[in-house]
Coordinates of C-alpha atoms in Angstrom, one line a residue:
Chain A
X1 CA -72.2 -51.2 23.0
X2 CA -72.0 -51.1 19.3
X3 CA -75.6 -51.5 18.4
X4 CA -77.9 -50.1 15.7
X5 CA -81.1 -51.3 14.3
X6 CA -79.7 -50.5 10.8
X7 CA -76.5 -52.6 11.1
X8 CA -75.5 -56.1 12.0
X9 CA -72.2 -56.1 13.9
X10 CA -70.0 -59.0 14.8
X11 CA -67.7 -58.1 17.7
X12 CA -64.4 -60.0 18.0
X13 CA -64.3 -59.5 21.8
X14 CA -60.7 -60.7 22.4
X15 CA -59.4 -58.3 19.8
X16 CA -61.8 -55.5 20.6
X17 CA -62.7 -55.1 16.9
X18 CA -66.0 -55.4 15.0
X19 CA -67.2 -55.7 11.4
X20 CA -70.6 -54.4 10.5
X21 CA -72.9 -54.6 7.5
X22 CA -75.8 -52.3 6.9
X23 CA -79.0 -54.2 6.7
X24 CA -82.1 -53.6 4.6
X25 CA -84.2 -56.2 6.5
X26 CA -84.1 -59.2 8.8
X27 CA -85.4 -62.0 6.6
X28 CA -85.5 -64.9 9.1
X29 CA -84.6 -65.8 12.6
X30 CA -84.9 -69.1 14.4
X31 CA -83.4 -71.1 17.3
X32 CA -82.7 -74.7 16.1
X33 CA -81.8 -77.5 18.5
X34 CA -78.1 -76.6 17.9
X35 CA -77.8 -72.9 17.3
X36 CA -79.5 -69.5 16.5
X37 CA -79.7 -68.7 12.8
X38 CA -80.4 -65.3 11.4
X39 CA -80.7 -64.2 7.8
X40 CA -80.4 -60.6 6.7
X41 CA -80.7 -58.7 3.5
X42 CA -77.8 -56.3 3.5
X43 CA -77.3 -53.1 1.5
X44 CA -73.8 -54.0 0.1
X45 CA -73.2 -57.7 0.5
X46 CA -76.4 -59.4 -0.6
X47 CA -77.9 -61.9 1.8
X48 CA -76.0 -62.6 5.1
X49 CA -76.3 -65.7 7.3
X50 CA -75.4 -65.3 11.0
X51 CA -75.1 -68.3 13.4
X52 CA -74.9 -67.6 17.1
X53 CA -74.0 -64.0 16.4
X54 CA -71.2 -64.8 14.0
X55 CA -71.2 -64.0 10.3
X56 CA -71.2 -67.2 8.4
X57 CA -71.5 -66.2 4.8
X58 CA -72.6 -63.4 2.5
X59 CA -73.7 -63.6 -1.1
X60 CA -70.9 -61.2 -2.1
X61 CA -67.8 -62.7 -0.6
X62 CA -68.5 -66.4 0.1
X63 CA -66.7 -67.3 -3.1
X64 CA -63.3 -66.6 -1.4
X65 CA -63.9 -69.1 1.4
X66 CA -65.7 -71.8 -0.6
X67 CA -63.1 -71.9 -3.4
X68 CA -60.2 -72.0 -0.9
X69 CA -61.8 -74.7 1.2
X70 CA -62.2 -77.0 -1.9
X71 CA -59.9 -76.5 -4.9
X72 CA -56.5 -76.4 -3.1
X73 CA -57.1 -79.8 -1.4
X74 CA -58.7 -81.3 -4.5
X75 CA -55.7 -80.2 -6.7
X76 CA -53.3 -81.4 -4.1
X77 CA -54.6 -85.0 -4.0
X78 CA -53.4 -87.0 -7.1
X79 CA -56.8 -88.4 -7.9
X80 CA -59.6 -87.3 -5.6
X81 CA -62.9 -89.3 -6.1
X82 CA -64.5 -89.7 -2.6
X83 CA -65.1 -86.5 -0.7
X84 CA -66.6 -85.8 2.7
X85 CA -67.6 -82.4 4.0
X86 CA -68.1 -82.1 7.7
X87 CA -70.3 -79.1 8.4
X88 CA -70.7 -77.0 5.2
X89 CA -74.5 -76.9 5.6
X90 CA -74.8 -73.9 3.3
X91 CA -73.7 -76.2 0.4
X92 CA -71.2 -73.7 -1.1
X93 CA -68.2 -76.0 -0.6
X94 CA -70.2 -79.0 -2.0
X95 CA -70.9 -77.0 -5.1
X96 CA -67.2 -76.2 -5.7
X97 CA -66.2 -79.8 -5.0
X98 CA -68.7 -81.1 -7.6
X99 CA -67.1 -78.9 -10.3
X100 CA -64.3 -81.5 -10.4
X101 CA -65.4 -84.0 -13.0
X102 CA -63.5 -87.0 -11.5
X103 CA -65.5 -86.8 -8.2
X104 CA -67.6 -90.0 -7.7
X105 CA -69.2 -89.2 -4.3
X106 CA -69.5 -86.1 -2.1
X107 CA -71.1 -86.6 1.2
X108 CA -72.0 -83.4 3.3
X109 CA -72.6 -84.1 7.0
X110 CA -74.0 -81.1 8.8
X111 CA -75.6 -81.6 12.2
X112 CA -78.2 -78.9 11.6
X113 CA -80.6 -79.5 8.6
X114 CA -82.0 -76.0 9.1
X115 CA -78.7 -74.4 7.8
X116 CA -79.2 -76.3 4.5
X117 CA -82.9 -75.5 4.2
X118 CA -82.3 -71.8 4.8
X119 CA -79.3 -71.8 2.4
X120 CA -81.6 -73.3 -0.3
X121 CA -84.0 -70.5 0.2
X122 CA -81.7 -67.5 0.7
X123 CA -78.6 -68.6 -1.1
X124 CA -80.0 -70.6 -4.0
X125 CA -76.9 -70.1 -6.1
X126 CA -74.9 -72.2 -3.5
X127 CA -77.4 -75.1 -3.5
X128 CA -77.6 -75.5 -7.2
X129 CA -75.6 -78.7 -7.2
X130 CA -77.6 -80.4 -4.4
X131 CA -79.5 -82.6 -6.8
X132 CA -76.3 -83.9 -8.4
X133 CA -76.4 -87.7 -8.3
X134 CA -72.9 -87.7 -6.8
X135 CA -74.0 -85.6 -3.8
X136 CA -75.4 -87.0 -0.5
X137 CA -76.7 -84.6 2.2
X138 CA -76.8 -86.1 5.7
X139 CA -77.9 -84.3 8.9
X140 CA -76.1 -85.8 11.8
X141 CA -73.0 -85.5 14.0
X142 CA -69.9 -85.3 11.8
X143 CA -67.6 -86.5 14.6
X144 CA -69.6 -89.7 15.0
X145 CA -70.0 -90.2 11.3
X146 CA -66.2 -90.1 10.8
X147 CA -65.7 -92.5 13.8
X148 CA -68.0 -95.0 12.0
X149 CA -66.6 -94.4 8.5
X150 CA -64.9 -97.4 6.9
X151 CA -61.1 -97.1 7.1
X152 CA -59.5 -95.9 4.0
X153 CA -62.8 -95.0 2.4
X154 CA -62.3 -91.3 1.7
X155 CA -59.8 -89.3 -0.4
X156 CA -60.5 -85.8 1.0
X157 CA -62.1 -84.7 4.2
X158 CA -63.1 -81.0 4.3
X159 CA -64.0 -79.6 7.8
X160 CA -66.1 -76.5 6.9
X161 CA -67.1 -75.6 10.5
X162 CA -68.0 -72.8 12.7
X163 CA -65.5 -71.5 15.3
X164 CA -64.0 -73.9 17.9
X165 CA -66.7 -73.3 20.5
X166 CA -70.2 -74.8 20.8
X167 CA -71.2 -77.5 18.3
X168 CA -67.8 -77.3 16.4
X169 CA -65.5 -77.6 19.4
X170 CA -65.0 -81.4 18.9
X171 CA -63.7 -80.8 15.4
X172 CA -60.6 -79.0 16.7
X173 CA -59.1 -82.0 18.5
X174 CA -56.4 -84.5 17.6
X175 CA -58.8 -87.3 18.5
X176 CA -61.2 -86.2 15.7
X177 CA -58.3 -85.7 13.4
X178 CA -56.9 -89.2 14.1
X179 CA -60.4 -90.5 13.2
X180 CA -60.2 -88.5 9.9
X181 CA -56.8 -90.0 9.2
X182 CA -58.1 -93.5 9.7
X183 CA -61.0 -92.8 7.3
X184 CA -58.6 -91.5 4.6
X185 CA -57.2 -93.7 2.0
X186 CA -53.5 -93.5 1.0
X187 CA -52.6 -89.9 -0.3
X188 CA -55.7 -88.7 1.6
X189 CA -55.9 -85.0 2.5
X190 CA -57.7 -83.3 5.4
X191 CA -58.5 -79.6 5.1
X192 CA -59.9 -77.6 8.0
X193 CA -60.9 -74.0 8.4
X194 CA -58.4 -72.5 10.9
X195 CA -59.4 -69.0 11.8
X196 CA -57.6 -65.7 11.4
X197 CA -53.8 -65.5 11.2
X198 CA -53.8 -62.1 12.8
X199 CA -56.2 -62.9 15.7
X200 CA -55.9 -66.7 16.3
X201 CA -52.3 -67.6 15.9
X202 CA -52.6 -69.8 19.0
X203 CA -55.4 -71.9 17.4
X204 CA -53.4 -72.2 14.2
X205 CA -50.4 -73.4 16.1
X206 CA -52.4 -75.9 18.1
X207 CA -54.0 -77.2 14.9
X208 CA -50.6 -78.0 13.4
X209 CA -49.5 -79.8 16.6
X210 CA -52.8 -81.7 16.7
X211 CA -52.5 -82.8 13.1
X212 CA -49.0 -84.1 13.7
X213 CA -50.1 -85.8 16.9
X214 CA -53.0 -87.4 15.0
X215 CA -50.4 -89.1 12.7
X216 CA -50.5 -86.9 9.6
X217 CA -47.2 -86.7 7.8
X218 CA -47.4 -83.0 6.9
X219 CA -49.5 -79.9 7.5
X220 CA -49.7 -76.6 5.6
X221 CA -51.8 -73.5 6.1
X222 CA -53.4 -71.6 3.2
X223 CA -54.1 -67.9 3.7
X224 CA -56.8 -65.9 2.0
X225 CA -58.9 -62.7 2.4
X226 CA -62.4 -62.9 3.8
X227 CA -64.0 -59.5 4.4
X228 CA -66.8 -60.6 6.7
X229 CA -64.7 -62.7 9.1
X230 CA -62.8 -61.2 12.0
X231 CA -59.7 -59.2 10.8
X232 CA -60.7 -59.8 7.1
X233 CA -58.0 -62.4 6.8
X234 CA -58.6 -66.1 7.1
X235 CA -57.0 -69.5 6.8
X236 CA -57.5 -73.2 6.2
X237 CA -55.0 -75.8 7.2
X238 CA -54.3 -79.0 5.2
X239 CA -52.9 -82.3 6.4
X240 CA -51.6 -85.1 4.3
X241 CA -52.0 -88.8 5.3
X242 CA -48.6 -89.7 3.8
X243 CA -47.5 -87.0 1.4
X244 CA -45.5 -83.8 2.0
X245 CA -48.0 -81.1 0.6
X246 CA -45.1 -79.3 -1.1
X247 CA -46.6 -79.7 -4.6
X248 CA -50.0 -79.9 -6.3
X249 CA -51.4 -80.8 -9.7
X250 CA -50.3 -77.4 -11.1
X251 CA -51.1 -78.1 -14.8
X252 CA -54.6 -79.5 -13.9
X253 CA -55.3 -76.4 -11.8
X254 CA -54.1 -74.1 -14.6
X255 CA -56.3 -76.0 -17.1
X256 CA -59.3 -76.5 -14.8
X257 CA -62.5 -77.2 -16.9
X258 CA -64.6 -74.9 -14.7
X259 CA -64.8 -71.2 -13.8
X260 CA -63.8 -69.7 -10.4
X261 CA -63.9 -66.1 -9.1
X262 CA -60.8 -66.2 -6.9
X263 CA -58.9 -69.5 -7.2
X264 CA -56.4 -70.3 -9.9
X265 CA -53.1 -72.1 -10.0
X266 CA -51.2 -68.9 -9.2
X267 CA -53.4 -68.2 -6.2
X268 CA -53.0 -71.8 -5.0
X269 CA -49.3 -71.4 -4.9
X270 CA -49.5 -67.9 -3.4
X271 CA -51.9 -69.0 -0.6
X272 CA -49.2 -71.4 0.7
X273 CA -46.7 -68.6 1.3
X274 CA -46.0 -68.2 5.0
X275 CA -45.7 -64.7 6.5
X276 CA -42.6 -64.2 8.7
X277 CA -44.5 -64.0 12.0
X278 CA -46.4 -67.2 11.2
X279 CA -43.2 -69.1 10.2
X280 CA -41.5 -67.9 13.5
X281 CA -44.6 -68.9 15.6
X282 CA -44.7 -72.4 14.1
X283 CA -41.0 -72.9 14.8
X284 CA -41.1 -71.5 18.3
X285 CA -40.7 -74.0 21.2
X286 CA -43.9 -75.6 22.5
X287 CA -44.1 -73.5 25.6
X288 CA -43.5 -70.2 23.8
X289 CA -46.1 -67.5 24.3
X290 CA -48.0 -66.8 21.1
X291 CA -50.0 -63.6 20.7
Chain B
X1 CA -76.1 -44.6 12.5
X2 CA -73.4 -46.8 13.9
X3 CA -72.2 -44.7 16.7
X4 CA -70.9 -45.4 20.2
X5 CA -68.7 -43.5 22.6
X6 CA -66.7 -46.6 23.2
X7 CA -65.9 -47.5 19.6
X8 CA -64.3 -45.8 16.6
X9 CA -66.0 -46.9 13.4
X10 CA -65.0 -46.2 9.8
X11 CA -68.0 -46.7 7.5
X12 CA -67.3 -47.7 3.9
X13 CA -70.5 -46.0 2.6
X14 CA -70.5 -47.3 -1.0
X15 CA -70.2 -50.9 0.3
X16 CA -72.4 -50.4 3.4
X17 CA -69.8 -52.0 5.7
X18 CA -67.9 -50.7 8.7
X19 CA -64.9 -51.7 10.7
X20 CA -64.7 -50.7 14.4
X21 CA -62.1 -50.7 17.1
X22 CA -63.0 -50.4 20.8
X23 CA -61.3 -47.3 22.3
X24 CA -59.8 -46.7 25.7
X25 CA -59.4 -43.0 25.2
X26 CA -59.1 -40.2 22.6
X27 CA -55.5 -39.1 23.0
X28 CA -55.5 -36.2 20.5
X29 CA -57.6 -34.3 18.0
X30 CA -56.8 -31.4 15.7
X31 CA -57.8 -29.7 12.5
X32 CA -54.7 -28.9 10.4
X33 CA -54.7 -26.7 7.3
X34 CA -55.2 -30.0 5.3
X35 CA -57.2 -32.5 7.3
X36 CA -58.6 -33.5 10.6
X37 CA -56.3 -35.9 12.6
X38 CA -57.5 -38.0 15.6
X39 CA -55.4 -40.3 17.7
X40 CA -57.0 -43.0 19.9
X41 CA -55.7 -45.6 22.3
X42 CA -57.6 -48.8 21.4
X43 CA -58.2 -51.9 23.5
X44 CA -56.9 -54.4 21.0
X45 CA -54.9 -52.6 18.3
X46 CA -52.6 -50.2 20.3
X47 CA -52.7 -46.6 19.1
X48 CA -54.8 -45.6 16.1
X49 CA -54.4 -42.6 13.8
X50 CA -57.5 -41.4 11.9
X51 CA -57.5 -38.8 9.2
X52 CA -60.7 -37.2 8.0
X53 CA -62.6 -40.1 9.6
X54 CA -60.6 -42.9 7.9
X55 CA -58.3 -45.2 9.8
X56 CA -54.7 -44.6 8.7
X57 CA -52.7 -46.9 10.9
X58 CA -52.7 -48.9 14.1
X59 CA -49.7 -50.0 16.2
X60 CA -50.8 -53.6 15.7
X61 CA -51.3 -54.1 12.0
X62 CA -49.3 -51.3 10.3
X63 CA -46.4 -53.7 9.6
X64 CA -48.4 -55.3 6.8
X65 CA -48.9 -52.1 4.9
X66 CA -45.5 -50.5 5.5
X67 CA -43.6 -53.7 4.6
X68 CA -45.6 -54.2 1.4
X69 CA -45.3 -50.5 0.4
X70 CA -41.5 -50.8 0.6
X71 CA -39.7 -54.1 0.2
X72 CA -41.3 -55.5 -3.0
X73 CA -40.4 -52.3 -4.9
X74 CA -36.9 -52.2 -3.4
X75 CA -36.2 -55.9 -4.2
X76 CA -37.7 -55.4 -7.7
X77 CA -35.2 -52.6 -8.6
X78 CA -31.8 -54.0 -9.5
X79 CA -29.9 -51.5 -7.3
X80 CA -32.1 -48.9 -5.5
X81 CA -30.2 -46.0 -4.0
X82 CA -32.3 -42.9 -4.2
X83 CA -35.8 -43.2 -2.8
X84 CA -38.7 -40.7 -2.6
X85 CA -41.8 -41.2 -0.5
X86 CA -44.8 -39.1 -1.4
X87 CA -47.1 -38.9 1.7
X88 CA -46.0 -41.4 4.3
X89 CA -46.0 -38.8 7.1
X90 CA -46.2 -41.5 9.8
X91 CA -42.6 -42.4 8.8
X92 CA -43.3 -46.2 8.8
X93 CA -42.5 -46.6 5.2
X94 CA -39.3 -44.6 5.6
X95 CA -38.2 -46.8 8.4
X96 CA -38.7 -50.0 6.2
X97 CA -36.9 -48.3 3.3
X98 CA -33.9 -47.5 5.4
X99 CA -33.4 -51.1 6.4
X100 CA -31.9 -51.6 3.0
X101 CA -28.2 -51.0 3.4
X102 CA -27.5 -49.8 -0.1
X103 CA -29.9 -46.8 0.2
X104 CA -28.1 -43.5 -0.2
X105 CA -31.0 -41.1 0.3
X106 CA -34.7 -41.3 1.3
X107 CA -36.8 -38.2 1.0
X108 CA -40.2 -38.2 2.5
X109 CA -42.5 -35.4 1.3
X110 CA -45.8 -35.1 3.2
X111 CA -47.9 -32.0 2.8
X112 CA -48.9 -32.1 6.5
X113 CA -46.1 -31.8 9.1
X114 CA -48.6 -32.5 11.9
X115 CA -48.9 -36.2 10.7
X116 CA -45.2 -36.6 11.4
X117 CA -45.1 -34.8 14.7
X118 CA -48.1 -36.8 16.0
X119 CA -46.5 -40.1 14.7
X120 CA -43.3 -39.2 16.6
X121 CA -45.3 -38.9 19.7
X122 CA -47.9 -41.7 19.4
X123 CA -46.0 -44.2 17.2
X124 CA -42.4 -43.7 18.2
X125 CA -41.5 -47.1 16.9
X126 CA -42.2 -45.9 13.4
X127 CA -40.2 -42.7 13.7
X128 CA -37.0 -44.4 15.0
X129 CA -35.1 -44.0 11.8
X130 CA -36.0 -40.3 11.3
X131 CA -32.5 -39.2 12.5
X132 CA -30.8 -41.5 10.0
X133 CA -28.4 -39.2 8.0
X134 CA -29.8 -40.7 4.7
X135 CA -33.3 -39.5 5.6
X136 CA -34.8 -36.1 4.7
X137 CA -38.2 -35.0 5.8
X138 CA -39.9 -32.4 3.8
X139 CA -43.4 -30.9 4.4
X140 CA -44.8 -29.6 1.1
X141 CA -46.9 -30.6 -1.8
X142 CA -45.6 -33.9 -3.3
X143 CA -47.2 -33.3 -6.7
X144 CA -45.2 -30.1 -7.1
X145 CA -42.0 -31.6 -5.6
X146 CA -42.1 -34.4 -8.2
X147 CA -42.8 -31.8 -11.0
X148 CA -39.6 -29.9 -10.0
X149 CA -37.5 -33.0 -9.4
X150 CA -34.5 -33.4 -11.7
X151 CA -35.2 -35.9 -14.5
X152 CA -33.7 -39.3 -13.8
X153 CA -32.8 -38.5 -10.2
X154 CA -34.8 -41.2 -8.4
X155 CA -34.7 -45.0 -8.4
X156 CA -38.0 -45.6 -6.5
X157 CA -41.0 -43.4 -5.9
X158 CA -43.4 -44.7 -3.2
X159 CA -46.8 -43.1 -3.1
X160 CA -48.0 -43.7 0.4
X161 CA -51.2 -41.6 0.4
X162 CA -54.7 -41.4 1.7
X163 CA -57.7 -42.3 -0.4
X164 CA -58.2 -40.6 -3.8
X165 CA -60.3 -37.8 -2.4
X166 CA -59.2 -34.5 -0.8
X167 CA -55.5 -33.8 -0.6
X168 CA -54.5 -37.1 -2.3
X169 CA -56.8 -36.8 -5.4
X170 CA -54.0 -35.4 -7.5
X171 CA -51.8 -38.5 -6.9
X172 CA -54.3 -40.8 -8.7
X173 CA -53.8 -39.2 -12.2
X174 CA -51.7 -40.1 -15.2
X175 CA -50.4 -36.5 -15.2
X176 CA -48.8 -37.1 -11.8
X177 CA -47.6 -40.5 -12.8
X178 CA -46.0 -39.1 -16.0
X179 CA -44.1 -36.6 -13.8
X180 CA -43.0 -39.6 -11.6
X181 CA -41.8 -41.4 -14.7
X182 CA -39.7 -38.4 -15.8
X183 CA -38.1 -38.2 -12.3
X184 CA -37.2 -41.9 -12.4
X185 CA -33.8 -43.1 -13.7
X186 CA -33.6 -46.1 -16.0
X187 CA -35.0 -49.3 -14.2
X188 CA -37.0 -46.9 -11.9
X189 CA -40.0 -48.3 -10.1
X190 CA -43.2 -46.4 -8.9
X191 CA -45.4 -48.0 -6.3
X192 CA -48.7 -46.6 -5.2
X193 CA -51.3 -47.7 -2.7
X194 CA -54.3 -48.8 -4.7
X195 CA -57.2 -49.5 -2.4
X196 CA -59.3 -52.7 -1.8
X197 CA -59.5 -55.3 -4.5
X198 CA -62.9 -56.3 -3.3
X199 CA -64.3 -52.7 -3.0
X200 CA -62.4 -50.6 -5.5
X201 CA -61.8 -52.7 -8.6
X202 CA -62.7 -49.6 -10.7
X203 CA -59.9 -47.5 -9.1
X204 CA -57.4 -50.4 -9.6
X205 CA -58.3 -50.7 -13.2
X206 CA -58.0 -47.0 -13.8
X207 CA -54.6 -46.9 -12.1
X208 CA -53.3 -49.6 -14.5
X209 CA -54.6 -47.6 -17.4
X210 CA -53.2 -44.3 -16.0
X211 CA -49.8 -45.9 -15.5
X212 CA -49.6 -47.2 -19.1
X213 CA -50.9 -43.8 -20.3
X214 CA -48.1 -42.1 -18.4
X215 CA -45.6 -44.2 -20.3
X216 CA -44.6 -46.9 -17.9
X217 CA -43.7 -50.2 -19.6
X218 CA -45.4 -52.5 -17.1
X219 CA -47.7 -52.4 -14.1
X220 CA -48.4 -55.1 -11.5
X221 CA -50.6 -55.2 -8.4
X222 CA -49.5 -56.6 -5.1
X223 CA -52.3 -58.0 -2.7
X224 CA -52.0 -58.1 1.1
X225 CA -54.3 -58.3 4.2
X226 CA -54.9 -55.1 6.2
X227 CA -57.4 -55.6 9.0
X228 CA -58.2 -51.9 9.7
X229 CA -58.8 -50.9 6.0
X230 CA -62.2 -51.3 4.3
X231 CA -62.8 -55.0 3.5
X232 CA -59.6 -56.1 5.3
X233 CA -57.9 -56.6 2.0
X234 CA -55.6 -54.0 0.4
X235 CA -53.3 -53.5 -2.6
X236 CA -50.4 -51.6 -4.0
X237 CA -49.6 -51.2 -7.7
X238 CA -46.1 -51.1 -9.1
X239 CA -45.1 -49.6 -12.4
X240 CA -41.7 -50.0 -14.1
X241 CA -40.0 -47.3 -16.2
X242 CA -38.6 -49.8 -18.7
X243 CA -38.7 -53.3 -17.1
X244 CA -41.4 -55.9 -17.1
X245 CA -41.9 -56.5 -13.3
X246 CA -42.0 -60.3 -13.8
X247 CA -39.0 -60.9 -11.6
X248 CA -37.3 -59.5 -8.5
X249 CA -34.0 -60.0 -6.7
X250 CA -35.3 -63.3 -5.1
X251 CA -32.0 -64.4 -3.5
X252 CA -31.4 -60.9 -2.0
X253 CA -35.0 -60.9 -0.6
X254 CA -34.4 -64.5 0.8
X255 CA -31.1 -63.4 2.4
X256 CA -32.2 -59.9 3.5
X257 CA -30.0 -58.6 6.3
X258 CA -32.9 -57.3 8.4
X259 CA -36.0 -58.5 10.2
X260 CA -39.6 -58.2 9.0
X261 CA -42.9 -59.3 10.5
X262 CA -44.8 -60.2 7.2
X263 CA -42.6 -59.8 4.1
X264 CA -40.2 -62.5 2.8
X265 CA -39.3 -63.7 -0.6
X266 CA -42.1 -66.2 -0.7
X267 CA -44.7 -63.6 0.4
X268 CA -43.3 -61.2 -2.3
X269 CA -43.9 -63.8 -5.0
X270 CA -47.3 -64.7 -3.5
X271 CA -48.5 -61.0 -3.4
X272 CA -48.2 -60.8 -7.2
X273 CA -50.7 -63.6 -7.8
X274 CA -53.8 -62.3 -9.5
X275 CA -57.2 -63.5 -8.4
X276 CA -59.4 -64.7 -11.3
X277 CA -61.9 -61.8 -11.0
X278 CA -59.0 -59.3 -11.0
X279 CA -57.4 -60.8 -14.1
X280 CA -60.7 -60.8 -15.9
X281 CA -61.4 -57.2 -14.9
X282 CA -58.0 -56.0 -16.2
X283 CA -58.5 -57.8 -19.5
X284 CA -62.1 -56.5 -20.0
X285 CA -62.7 -53.9 -22.7
X286 CA -62.3 -50.3 -21.6
X287 CA -66.0 -49.6 -21.6
X288 CA -66.9 -52.7 -19.5
X289 CA -68.8 -52.2 -16.3
X290 CA -66.6 -53.0 -13.3
X291 CA -68.3 -53.7 -10.0

C-alpha cells in the first residue's frame, strides 16, 4: 500500500495510479449521514477537502474546476438569469455564478450541509458570496428537488457532484437528465462534471448518450486541467435544451466585468476542442469497446 | 516518506505533491555516464521509463507529449524539411516528425545512447521509424552540435529534454537558444518543452524572456495534459526566427495524411489559448514575483 502519515494519497484503483499531497496537519474529520469528510492543511496546495477518500478541492487549484463549471455554460446561454447548482456544497461554483451581473437567482442544493459548513470554515474565500441576496442554499436531495421543480423555471443547471458512485450515482442517469430538461426553460443549458478523459472515456460516452436519450438537442464536452483529480485532466459536459452549443457569447466573455484566474474567451473556445481519441470514441458504434 | 515496493512515486518537492504508478516489476536499472535509468512494467500505464527519479514516459500517455512536441511546430512552419531533435532519445518525437511526408532529414541528438537502446527494447512502438532513411541518430552533446551546425541549415529544432537540472540545464539558456536561432533558416521554428504551467510559471516566463533575448521575433506556449508529469499539465514553448506564430497551416493540419491520437487542427488552435494567470504573468514587470 501507498501509505504515509505525512501524505494524503488518492488511489485511482482501476488505473493503478495515485496522486498525493504532503500534509502539515489533519484539521478535521467527520462521518456525516452521507459521507466521510476530511480536511487537511497541505504543504503546497493550501487546504484540502477529501470526501470518502477522494480529493474534492484544494485552495490552490480549485479555480480551474469552479471557473470551468460555471462560465462556459453561462456565456453559452443567451441570457441566463435563474441558475441551479446540484451538489457544489463548497460554494465555489456559486461564487463564480454570482459574478455574472444579470443573475437573478442561484439556488445551491447539496444533500450534505456539513460540506458547506466546513467550506465556510476552511475555504472562506469560496463562501464569500453566500450572503448575496440572489443566493439560496438548500440542503436536500438534488434529484428530488429537480423532479419537483416547476417546468421551464431554470436557465442553467450545474451538476457539481462527486464521482458516479454513492450519493451522486443518481445524477449520472438519463432519468435525472430528463428531469433537468423539463425544469429548463427554452435555451436552457445543463452542465455536468464528467470525469477524466484519459481514465473515464466510457463514462463520458455514456453521458453523451444519456443526454441525447433525455431529449437534449446537443451535447459538448469541455476539457481542462485539474492537478488534484485522477490523471490531472478533467472534463465537464454541456447539453442544450434546444440549441446546438456551437457558439457562445464571445464578446461578452471577452469583455466580462469580473476577474478570473483561468477562464477567458480564448480558453472557452479552446476547452471545446476534441482530442482525436475522444472524437473517434464518440463516433464509434454503440457496442464498441472503449478503454 | 512516500515509499512502497509496489509503487513508483515521483515527488515534486517544491510543490509537495507526488504522482505514483503501481508497478508489476522492475524490468531494468542502470547508471549511465550521464544519468540513472530505470524501466518498470506498471499495472495501468504499460511500461515506464524513469531518469534520475523523474518519470520520462509511459506506454499509455506518451502520445500526448510526443504529438504536441512535433505536429504544432511542423504545421506552423510553411515548408519544414530539415528537422533536428535535441534530446528525444526515446525516439517518440522522431516517429511523429517522420509522419510528415515532406521531411527530408530528421537528426536526433541525444547525449545518452542508452536511452535509445532501452527505448528500442521496452518501447518498440516508438522506435519503429528509426530505420527510416531520412532519420539519423547521433549520440553526443546537443548544445555543442547546435554550436557547430551550419548557419541556416535547419527548419525546425525540437528540444525534447529532461528538466532544467543536470545534463539538460544548458538547454534552458538564451546562449543555447541564440545558437539555435543561428542554425535555423528563414521561417525557422524552435520548440522546447517548458514544464508545468501550474508549478513552473517562473521557468516559463524566463524561457519567453530568453527566447526574445536570443533574437527570436515571437514566442508562444502550447498547453496540454500529461498525466505522469508533475501537476498533470504540461507545456511546450515555440519561438519563431522571423514570423509571428499567430497562424499555422490549418488546412494541412485538418487534412493530415496520418493518424494521431490527440493532435488535430482544432487541438492545435486550442493549445495556444493562454489562461488568464499565464497571460498576466507574462505581462507583469520583469521584477514581479511569480508563484
